[in-house]
Coordinates of C-alpha atoms and ligand atoms in Angstrom, one line a residue:
M531 CA 0.0 0.0 0.0
K532 CA 1.2 3.5 -0.8
I533 CA 2.8 5.4 2.1
K534 CA 4.4 8.8 1.7
D535 CA 8.2 8.8 2.3
G536 CA 10.8 11.5 2.4
K537 CA 11.6 11.3 -1.3
A538 CA 8.0 11.9 -2.2
H539 CA 7.8 14.8 0.2
L540 CA 10.9 16.5 -1.2
A541 CA 9.5 16.0 -4.7
A542 CA 6.3 17.7 -3.7
L543 CA 8.2 20.7 -2.4
D544 CA 10.3 21.0 -5.5
V545 CA 8.0 23.5 -7.3
D546 CA 8.4 27.2 -7.8
R547 CA 7.0 29.3 -4.9
E548 CA 7.7 32.9 -3.8
V549 CA 9.8 33.1 -0.6
F550 CA 11.5 36.3 0.3
L551 CA 14.6 36.2 2.5
D552 CA 17.4 38.9 3.0
G553 CA 16.0 40.9 0.1
Q554 CA 16.1 38.0 -2.4
L555 CA 13.3 36.0 -4.0
I556 CA 13.8 32.3 -3.6
K557 CA 11.8 29.9 -5.7
R558 CA 13.1 26.5 -4.8
V559 CA 13.6 25.9 -1.1
T560 CA 14.8 22.3 -0.8
E561 CA 18.4 23.0 -1.7
H562 CA 18.7 26.6 -0.4
P563 CA 21.2 26.9 2.5
A564 CA 18.6 28.8 4.6
F565 CA 16.1 26.0 4.4
R566 CA 17.5 22.7 3.1
E567 CA 18.3 21.0 6.4
S568 CA 14.8 21.7 7.8
C569 CA 13.3 20.3 4.6
R570 CA 15.5 17.2 5.0
T571 CA 14.4 16.9 8.7
T572 CA 10.7 16.9 7.6
A573 CA 11.5 14.4 4.8
A574 CA 13.1 12.2 7.5
L575 CA 9.8 12.2 9.4
Y576 CA 8.1 10.7 6.3
D577 CA 11.0 8.2 5.8
F578 CA 10.5 7.1 9.4
Q579 CA 6.8 6.4 8.9
S580 CA 7.4 4.4 5.8
R581 CA 9.9 2.0 7.3
D582 CA 8.5 -1.5 7.6
E583 CA 8.9 -1.7 11.4
N584 CA 7.1 1.7 11.9
I585 CA 4.2 1.3 9.5
D586 CA 1.7 0.1 12.1
L587 CA 2.8 2.6 14.7
M588 CA 2.8 5.6 12.4
T589 CA 0.1 5.0 9.8
F590 CA -3.5 3.8 9.4
D591 CA -5.5 2.3 6.5
T592 CA -7.7 5.1 5.2
G593 CA -10.0 2.6 3.4
T594 CA -9.2 4.1 0.1
G595 CA -6.2 1.9 -0.9
V596 CA -3.5 4.0 0.9
R597 CA -2.1 4.3 4.4
A598 CA -1.7 7.8 5.9
N599 CA -0.1 9.2 9.0
R600 CA -2.2 8.5 12.1
A601 CA -2.6 12.2 12.7
W602 CA -5.2 12.2 10.0
Q603 CA -7.2 9.5 11.7
I604 CA -10.3 10.9 13.5
P605 CA -10.4 8.7 16.7
R606 CA -13.6 6.8 17.3
S607 CA -12.4 5.5 20.7
Y608 CA -10.0 6.1 23.6
E609 CA -7.8 3.4 22.2
E610 CA -7.6 5.1 18.8
L611 CA -6.7 8.4 20.4
V612 CA -3.9 6.7 22.4
A613 CA -2.6 5.1 19.2
K614 CA -2.5 8.5 17.6
R615 CA -0.6 9.9 20.6
K616 CA 2.0 7.2 20.3
A617 CA 2.6 8.0 16.6
M618 CA 2.8 11.7 17.3
T619 CA 5.2 11.1 20.2
A620 CA 7.5 8.9 18.0
W621 CA 7.7 11.8 15.5
A622 CA 8.3 14.4 18.1
E623 CA 11.2 12.3 19.5
L624 CA 12.9 12.7 16.2
H625 CA 13.1 16.5 16.6
G626 CA 13.1 16.7 20.4
G627 CA 9.7 18.4 20.2
F628 CA 11.4 21.4 18.5
M629 CA 9.3 21.4 15.4
G630 CA 6.0 22.8 16.7
R631 CA 4.3 22.7 13.3
S632 CA 5.3 19.3 12.1
P633 CA 2.8 17.8 9.6
D634 CA 0.7 16.1 12.4
H635 CA -0.4 19.5 13.7
L636 CA -2.6 20.5 10.8
A637 CA -3.7 17.0 10.2
C638 CA -5.2 17.1 13.8
A639 CA -6.6 20.6 13.2
I640 CA -8.4 19.6 10.0
G641 CA -9.5 16.2 11.2
G642 CA -11.0 17.8 14.4
Q643 CA -13.0 20.3 12.3
I644 CA -14.2 17.5 10.0
A645 CA -15.4 15.7 13.2
G646 CA -17.8 18.6 13.5
L647 CA -18.9 18.8 9.9
E648 CA -22.4 19.7 11.0
V649 CA -21.1 23.3 11.6
F650 CA -20.2 23.5 7.9
R651 CA -23.5 21.8 6.8
A652 CA -25.5 24.5 8.7
H653 CA -23.4 27.1 6.9
G654 CA -24.1 25.6 3.5
E655 CA -24.0 22.1 1.9
R656 CA -21.5 23.3 -0.7
Y657 CA -19.0 24.3 2.0
A658 CA -19.4 21.0 3.9
K659 CA -18.8 19.1 0.7
A660 CA -15.8 21.2 -0.2
Y661 CA -14.3 20.6 3.2
E662 CA -15.0 16.9 3.3
D663 CA -13.5 16.4 -0.2
Y664 CA -10.5 18.5 0.8
Y665 CA -9.9 16.4 4.0
R666 CA -10.0 13.2 1.9
Y667 CA -7.5 14.6 -0.6
A668 CA -5.1 15.9 2.1
R669 CA -5.3 12.7 4.1
D670 CA -4.9 10.3 1.2
N671 CA -1.9 12.3 -0.1
D672 CA -0.5 12.8 3.4
I673 CA -0.2 16.5 2.6
F674 CA 2.0 18.7 4.8
L675 CA 0.0 21.8 5.6
T676 CA 0.8 25.0 7.5
Y677 CA -1.8 27.5 8.7
V678 CA -2.3 31.2 9.1
I679 CA -5.3 31.8 11.4
I680 CA -4.2 35.1 13.0
N681 CA -4.3 38.6 11.6
P682 CA -1.3 40.9 11.6
Q683 CA -0.8 42.3 15.1
A684 CA -1.0 46.1 14.1
D685 CA -3.0 48.3 16.5
R686 CA -4.6 46.0 19.1
S687 CA -6.8 48.7 20.4
K688 CA -8.8 48.6 17.1
A689 CA -10.9 45.9 15.5
W690 CA -9.3 44.2 12.4
G691 CA -11.7 46.0 10.1
E692 CA -10.8 49.4 11.6
Q693 CA -7.0 49.2 11.0
E694 CA -5.7 52.2 9.0
K695 CA -3.9 50.3 6.3
E696 CA -6.6 49.0 4.0
D697 CA -4.7 46.1 2.5
M698 CA -3.0 45.0 5.6
T699 CA -5.3 42.2 6.9
M700 CA -6.2 39.6 4.3
H701 CA -9.7 40.2 3.1
I702 CA -12.0 39.4 0.2
V703 CA -11.7 41.9 -2.7
D704 CA -13.7 40.1 -5.5
E705 CA -15.8 37.1 -6.4
D706 CA -17.0 35.5 -9.6
S707 CA -18.3 32.1 -10.8
E708 CA -14.9 30.5 -10.4
G709 CA -14.0 31.7 -6.9
V710 CA -12.9 34.5 -4.7
T711 CA -9.9 36.9 -4.7
V712 CA -8.2 37.8 -1.5
R713 CA -5.6 40.4 -0.7
G714 CA -3.5 41.3 2.4
A715 CA -1.5 39.5 5.1
K716 CA -1.9 36.8 7.8
M717 CA 0.5 35.7 10.5
L718 CA 2.6 33.7 11.3
G719 CA 3.1 30.8 8.9
T720 CA 5.3 28.5 10.9
S721 CA 6.7 25.7 8.7
S722 CA 5.4 27.4 5.6
I723 CA 8.7 26.9 3.8
M724 CA 8.5 23.1 4.2
A725 CA 4.7 22.8 3.7
E726 CA 3.0 21.9 0.5
E727 CA -0.3 23.7 1.3
I728 CA -1.6 26.4 3.5
F729 CA -4.9 26.5 5.5
V730 CA -6.3 30.0 6.1
A731 CA -9.0 30.9 8.7
N732 CA -9.8 33.3 11.5
L733 CA -9.2 32.1 15.1
Q734 CA -9.5 35.6 16.6
P735 CA -13.1 36.8 16.9
L736 CA -14.6 38.9 14.1
K737 CA -17.5 41.3 14.6
P738 CA -20.6 41.6 12.4
G739 CA -19.6 44.1 9.7
E740 CA -16.2 42.3 9.2
E741 CA -17.6 39.9 6.6
D742 CA -14.8 40.8 4.1
L743 CA -12.4 39.1 6.5
A744 CA -14.6 36.1 7.1
I745 CA -13.2 33.3 4.9
S746 CA -11.6 30.0 5.3
F747 CA -9.8 28.0 2.6
A748 CA -6.8 25.9 1.7
L749 CA -4.4 26.3 -1.3
P750 CA -1.0 25.0 -2.5
M751 CA 1.8 27.2 -1.2
A752 CA 2.9 27.5 -4.9
S753 CA -0.4 29.2 -5.8
K754 CA 0.0 32.4 -7.9
G755 CA 0.2 35.4 -5.6
I756 CA 1.1 33.7 -2.3
K757 CA 4.2 35.5 -1.0
T758 CA 6.1 34.1 1.9
I759 CA 8.0 36.8 3.8
S760 CA 10.4 34.7 5.9
R761 CA 11.9 35.8 9.2
K762 CA 15.7 35.5 9.6
S763 CA 16.8 32.0 9.0
Y764 CA 18.6 30.6 12.0
E765 CA 19.6 27.6 9.9
A766 CA 21.5 29.9 7.5
H767 CA 23.3 31.5 10.5
A768 CA 24.1 28.2 12.2
L769 CA 27.9 28.0 11.8
S770 CA 27.9 24.2 11.7
Q771 CA 25.8 21.3 13.0
W772 CA 28.3 20.8 15.9
D773 CA 28.0 24.4 17.0
Y774 CA 24.2 24.8 16.6
P775 CA 22.8 21.3 16.4
L776 CA 19.2 22.4 16.8
S777 CA 19.2 25.6 14.7
Y778 CA 20.9 23.7 12.0
R779 CA 18.3 20.9 11.6
F780 CA 15.1 22.0 13.3
D781 CA 14.6 25.6 12.2
E782 CA 11.0 25.3 11.1
N783 CA 10.8 29.0 10.2
D784 CA 8.0 31.5 10.6
A785 CA 6.7 33.9 7.9
I786 CA 4.2 36.6 7.2
I787 CA 2.1 35.3 4.4
Y788 CA 1.0 38.0 1.9
F789 CA -1.9 37.2 -0.4
D790 CA -1.3 39.3 -3.5
D791 CA -4.7 39.1 -5.2
V792 CA -4.8 35.3 -4.8
K793 CA -7.7 33.5 -6.5
V794 CA -9.3 30.8 -4.4
P795 CA -11.6 28.4 -6.3
W796 CA -15.0 27.7 -4.7
E797 CA -14.1 24.0 -4.2
R798 CA -11.4 25.1 -1.7
I799 CA -13.6 27.5 0.3
F800 CA -15.0 26.2 3.6
V801 CA -16.3 29.3 5.3
Y802 CA -17.6 32.4 3.4
R803 CA -18.6 35.8 4.8
D804 CA -20.0 34.5 8.1
T805 CA -18.2 35.9 11.1
N806 CA -19.8 33.4 13.5
V807 CA -18.9 30.3 11.5
C808 CA -15.3 31.5 11.5
R809 CA -15.4 31.1 15.3
A810 CA -17.6 28.0 15.2
Q811 CA -15.2 26.1 12.9
F812 CA -12.7 26.0 15.8
H813 CA -14.8 26.0 18.9
D814 CA -18.1 24.3 18.0
T815 CA -16.2 21.5 16.3
P816 CA -13.4 19.5 18.1
G817 CA -10.9 21.3 15.8
H818 CA -9.3 23.6 18.4
V819 CA -9.1 20.9 21.0
S820 CA -7.6 18.4 18.5
Q821 CA -4.9 20.8 17.2
N822 CA -3.8 21.7 20.7
Y823 CA -3.9 18.1 21.9
Q824 CA -1.2 17.4 19.3
A825 CA 0.7 20.5 20.7
Q826 CA 0.6 19.1 24.2
V827 CA 1.9 15.7 23.0
R828 CA 4.8 17.4 21.4
Y829 CA 5.4 19.7 24.4
C830 CA 5.8 16.7 26.7
V831 CA 8.5 15.2 24.5
K832 CA 10.3 18.6 24.3
M833 CA 10.3 19.0 28.1
K834 CA 11.7 15.5 28.6
F835 CA 14.5 16.3 26.2
L836 CA 15.2 19.6 28.1
L837 CA 15.1 17.8 31.4
A838 CA 17.7 15.3 30.2
I839 CA 19.9 18.2 29.1
A840 CA 19.5 19.7 32.6
R841 CA 20.4 16.5 34.4
R842 CA 23.4 15.9 32.1
I843 CA 24.7 19.4 32.7
T844 CA 24.7 18.8 36.5
E845 CA 26.5 15.5 36.0
T846 CA 29.1 17.2 33.8
I847 CA 29.8 20.0 36.3
G848 CA 29.6 17.7 39.3
T849 CA 26.6 19.2 41.1
I850 CA 24.2 16.3 40.6
N851 CA 24.6 15.1 44.2
M852 CA 24.3 18.4 45.9
P853 CA 20.9 18.5 47.7
P854 CA 19.7 21.9 46.4
V855 CA 20.5 20.7 42.8
R856 CA 18.7 17.4 43.3
E857 CA 15.7 19.3 44.8
K858 CA 15.6 21.6 41.8
L859 CA 15.8 18.7 39.3
G860 CA 13.1 16.9 41.3
R861 CA 10.8 19.9 41.1
M862 CA 11.5 20.2 37.3
A863 CA 10.7 16.5 36.9
A864 CA 7.5 17.0 38.9
E865 CA 6.5 19.9 36.6
I866 CA 6.9 17.7 33.6
G867 CA 5.0 14.9 35.4
A868 CA 2.1 17.3 35.9
A869 CA 2.0 18.1 32.2
E870 CA 2.1 14.4 31.3
G871 CA -0.6 13.7 33.8
M872 CA -2.8 16.3 32.3
L873 CA -2.2 14.8 28.9
Y874 CA -3.2 11.3 30.0
G875 CA -6.1 12.8 32.0
M876 CA -7.6 14.6 29.0
E877 CA -7.5 11.4 27.1
A878 CA -9.0 9.2 29.8
S879 CA -11.8 11.8 30.6
G880 CA -12.6 12.5 26.9
R881 CA -16.1 12.6 25.5
F882 CA -17.9 11.7 22.3
H883 CA -18.7 14.3 19.7
G884 CA -21.1 12.3 17.6
E885 CA -19.2 9.2 16.7
Y886 CA -15.8 10.7 17.4
Y887 CA -13.8 10.5 20.7
V888 CA -12.4 13.9 21.8
P889 CA -10.0 14.8 24.6
N890 CA -11.4 16.6 27.6
R891 CA -11.7 20.2 26.6
H892 CA -11.1 21.8 29.9
L893 CA -8.1 19.7 30.8
L894 CA -6.6 20.6 27.5
Y895 CA -7.0 24.3 28.1
A896 CA -5.8 23.9 31.7
A897 CA -2.7 22.2 30.3
Q898 CA -2.2 25.1 27.9
V899 CA -2.4 27.8 30.6
Y900 CA 0.0 25.7 32.7
T901 CA 2.6 24.8 30.0
Q902 CA 2.8 28.2 28.4
A903 CA 3.8 29.7 31.7
L904 CA 6.1 26.8 32.6
Y905 CA 8.3 27.0 29.5
P906 CA 10.2 30.3 30.1
K907 CA 10.5 29.4 33.8
F908 CA 12.0 26.0 32.9
I909 CA 14.5 27.5 30.5
N910 CA 15.6 29.9 33.2
E911 CA 16.1 27.0 35.6
I912 CA 18.4 25.2 33.1
R913 CA 20.4 28.4 32.8
E914 CA 20.5 28.6 36.5
L915 CA 21.8 25.0 36.8
A916 CA 24.4 25.5 34.1
G917 CA 26.3 28.7 35.1
G918 CA 29.1 30.0 32.9
G919 CA 29.6 26.5 31.3
L920 CA 27.1 27.6 28.6
I921 CA 29.5 30.4 27.6
M922 CA 32.9 28.9 28.4
L923 CA 33.2 27.3 25.0
P924 CA 35.4 27.3 21.9
S925 CA 34.3 29.9 19.3
S926 CA 33.5 27.2 16.8
V927 CA 34.2 23.6 15.7
A928 CA 37.2 25.0 13.7
D929 CA 39.0 25.4 17.0
L930 CA 39.2 21.7 17.3
A931 CA 41.3 21.5 14.1
N932 CA 44.0 23.7 15.6
P933 CA 46.4 21.4 17.6
E934 CA 47.6 24.2 19.9
L935 CA 44.0 25.2 20.7
L936 CA 42.9 21.6 21.0
S937 CA 45.5 20.8 23.6
M938 CA 44.4 23.9 25.7
L939 CA 40.8 22.9 25.3
N940 CA 41.5 19.3 26.3
S941 CA 43.1 20.5 29.5
T942 CA 40.5 23.2 30.4
Q943 CA 37.2 21.6 29.5
A944 CA 37.1 18.9 32.3
S945 CA 34.0 16.9 32.8
A946 CA 32.9 15.2 36.1
R947 CA 30.6 12.8 34.2
E948 CA 32.1 9.3 34.1
G949 CA 33.5 8.4 30.7
D950 CA 33.2 12.0 29.3
D951 CA 36.2 13.9 28.0
A952 CA 36.6 17.6 27.0
Y953 CA 35.0 16.8 23.6
E954 CA 31.8 15.4 25.2
R955 CA 31.6 18.4 27.5
M956 CA 31.9 20.9 24.7
K957 CA 29.4 19.0 22.6
L958 CA 26.8 18.9 25.4
F959 CA 27.2 22.6 26.2
K960 CA 26.9 23.7 22.6
L961 CA 23.7 21.7 22.3
A962 CA 22.4 23.1 25.6
W963 CA 23.1 26.7 24.5
D964 CA 21.1 26.1 21.3
A965 CA 18.2 24.8 23.5
V966 CA 18.2 27.6 26.0
G967 CA 20.3 30.6 24.9
S968 CA 20.7 31.0 21.2
E969 CA 18.5 33.1 18.9
F970 CA 16.7 29.8 18.0
A971 CA 16.2 29.1 21.7
G972 CA 14.8 32.6 22.2
R973 CA 12.3 32.1 19.4
H974 CA 11.2 28.9 21.1
V975 CA 10.4 30.7 24.3
Q976 CA 8.3 33.1 22.2
Y977 CA 6.7 30.2 20.4
E978 CA 5.7 28.3 23.6
M979 CA 4.3 31.5 25.2
F980 CA 2.3 32.5 22.1
Y981 CA 1.6 29.7 19.7
A982 CA -1.8 29.1 21.2
G983 CA -2.5 32.8 21.9
A984 CA -1.5 35.2 24.6
Q985 CA -2.2 34.3 28.2
F986 CA -5.4 36.2 28.3
T987 CA -6.7 34.0 25.4
T988 CA -5.7 30.6 26.9
A989 CA -7.0 31.7 30.3
G990 CA -10.2 32.8 28.6
N991 CA -10.6 29.3 27.1
S992 CA -10.1 27.8 30.5
F993 CA -12.7 30.1 32.0
R994 CA -15.2 29.3 29.2
T995 CA -14.9 25.5 29.5
Y996 CA -14.5 24.9 33.3
D997 CA -17.3 23.0 35.0
W998 CA -18.4 26.0 37.1
A999 CA -21.8 24.4 37.8
G1000 CA -20.2 21.4 39.3
A1001 CA -18.0 23.5 41.5
D1002 CA -21.0 25.7 42.5
E1003 CA -22.9 22.5 43.5
I1004 CA -20.2 21.8 46.2
L1005 CA -20.4 25.4 47.4
K1006 CA -24.2 25.3 47.4
G1007 CA -24.2 22.0 49.4
I1008 CA -22.1 23.6 52.2
I1009 CA -23.3 27.2 52.2
D1010 CA -27.0 26.2 52.1
S1011 CA -26.5 23.7 55.0
Y1012 CA -26.6 26.4 57.8
E1013 CA -28.5 29.6 58.6
S1014 CA -28.3 32.4 61.0
P1015 CA -30.2 31.6 64.3
H1016 CA -31.9 35.0 63.7
G1017 CA -33.6 34.1 60.4
S1018 CA -32.6 33.8 56.7
S1019 CA -32.5 37.4 55.6
A1020 CA -30.3 40.3 56.8
T1021 CA -33.4 42.6 56.8
E1022 CA -35.4 40.2 59.0
S1023 CA -32.5 39.9 61.4
A1024 CA -32.1 43.7 61.5
R1025 CA -35.9 44.1 62.2
A1026 CA -35.7 41.4 64.9
Q1027 CA -32.8 43.3 66.5
S1028 CA -34.6 46.7 66.4
L1029 CA -37.8 45.1 68.0
A1030 CA -35.6 43.6 70.7
S1031 CA -34.1 47.0 71.5
Ligands
FAD253 C1 7.0 31.8 17.1 C2 5.6 31.9 16.7 C3 5.0 31.1 15.8 C4 3.7 31.3 15.4 N1 3.1 30.4 14.5 C5 1.9 30.7 14.0 C6 1.3 29.9 13.0 O1 1.9 29.0 12.4 N2 0.1 30.2 12.5 C7 -0.7 31.2 13.1 O2 -1.8 31.4 12.6 N3 -0.2 31.9 14.1 C8 1.1 31.7 14.6 N4 1.6 32.4 15.6 C9 0.8 33.6 16.0 C10 0.2 33.4 17.3 O3 -1.0 32.6 17.2 C11 -0.1 34.7 17.9 O4 1.2 35.3 18.2 C12 -1.0 34.7 19.1 O5 -2.3 34.4 18.8 C13 -1.0 36.0 19.9 O6 -1.4 37.1 19.0 P1 -0.4 38.3 18.8 O7 1.0 37.9 18.5 O8 -1.1 39.3 17.9 O9 -0.3 38.9 20.3 P2 -1.3 39.8 21.1 O10 -2.6 39.1 21.2 O11 -1.3 41.2 20.4 O12 -0.6 39.9 22.5 C14 0.5 40.7 22.8 C15 0.5 41.2 24.2 O13 -0.6 42.2 24.3 C16 -1.5 41.8 25.3 N5 -2.9 42.0 24.7 C17 -3.3 42.2 23.4 N6 -4.6 42.4 23.3 C18 -5.1 42.3 24.6 C19 -6.4 42.4 25.1 N7 -7.5 42.6 24.4 N8 -6.5 42.3 26.5 C20 -5.4 42.1 27.3 N9 -4.2 42.0 26.8 C21 -4.0 42.1 25.5 C22 -1.3 40.3 25.5 O14 -1.7 39.8 26.7 C23 0.2 40.1 25.2 O15 0.9 40.4 26.4 C24 2.9 32.3 16.0 C25 3.5 33.1 17.0 C26 4.8 32.9 17.4 C27 5.3 33.8 18.4

């Protein structure tokens, strides 16, 4: 049965697109020094899933003569959800959780929305059909999608429709019998360089009157008029794999996507001119929960990887047996244990949405609030444990080729970890710096703090989905179980008091 592998993925990427970097237009990304390693890393994910020994773990039979990555599977039971988590965990372990928008993210987002297809049916049968057809196409071809569902930040005191620059936020400018034309920008297309297609929608609320912004669709990244304005490439600035092992291989990139009068055919449009359906596609379907469930699976892998770095640093500098250091590591391990516990809890206490099994919504949002605050704190703790060892390093791998320098490095880079020499110590600290201190690491702090929205957004989702009624029942049970000996109302009690006097 056909299964997508790395070669097929690179071939799919090898078409002309418009990517702007450092003032240049780049059309082919797979061999460009700013992007080629991250393209190869993504290709390696597909190679992993197509290996005989991993096929069952990573893929499922779609019933259409192909096997696709399990992320596309819409679980019908707790067991299917767990099987999906195991596949996503195995992929995340290949990049240490550092590729936030690996292909499984959008597969989960789209599958989750399809599980709530009734939302699109109510909007219009043509939109539901377009979306269902698209899901099948994307699943059966194991398409790597990115998404842009946020509008450019601009002036946050104004609604999107009130921003001064008319063509800033992507909006509808024309429609005809073939489709709709859109113009303007969306942020922040993570992985858009390595993705084949892009999904566009509005996660932030729109108001009535903002119908020109209210559209959701998917298109190939190579579509005419889609311009990818890349941020700085950390891969391009990574001196070598040895110096920046994470930036070098896992820089998934982020970009402003500008739609320069892009024509979207009707068969690729899923929401049109309805501000409420823009919200509903995420929140009245299991879509938002499903995409963020994948994010929590990945996060747990990343935190385990970071904890392993933290522990090895303390072994290397000989602090591992000091009680305050053990206590700190113990607390950090407990924090990860709590995140993992929330993950297993949201699976075990899931619910059915129609025939589909969905993780517990509130526990998912609780985990987001918790983990987005935990990440910067955790990074700081690793820096605290490491001290100057993160900086006391050779300038680059080239220093190892200079015999005079090498001899000095060998005698100054001592390691307390059994079996490790100067080389092992330098290798560990170079990796650790790329995880906690480099520009790539700084971007990851920003990513974990914001990929799911600012804190007021994630806390708002937690507020919205908490079982307040259940909590209030407990309060009611206790507060209603006693009364004042002077009667049940303050006025009555005041009257009784005045009569008595
Ligand atoms: C590295 C990275 C990758 C990303 N990748 C993607 C992607 O692939 N696809 C995508 O669609 N999006 C992506 N995003 C965008 C992300 O979804 C947004 O950053 C997020 O939704 C927050 O929006 P914002 O950046 O406009 O920040 P804001 O919402 O503007 O928040 C900035 C600050 O202002 C405060 N603030 C703003 N408005 C209010 C308010 N009304 N009340 C109180 N406080 C307020 C916030 O609390 C916060 O402190 C990415 C972001 C980052 C950082």
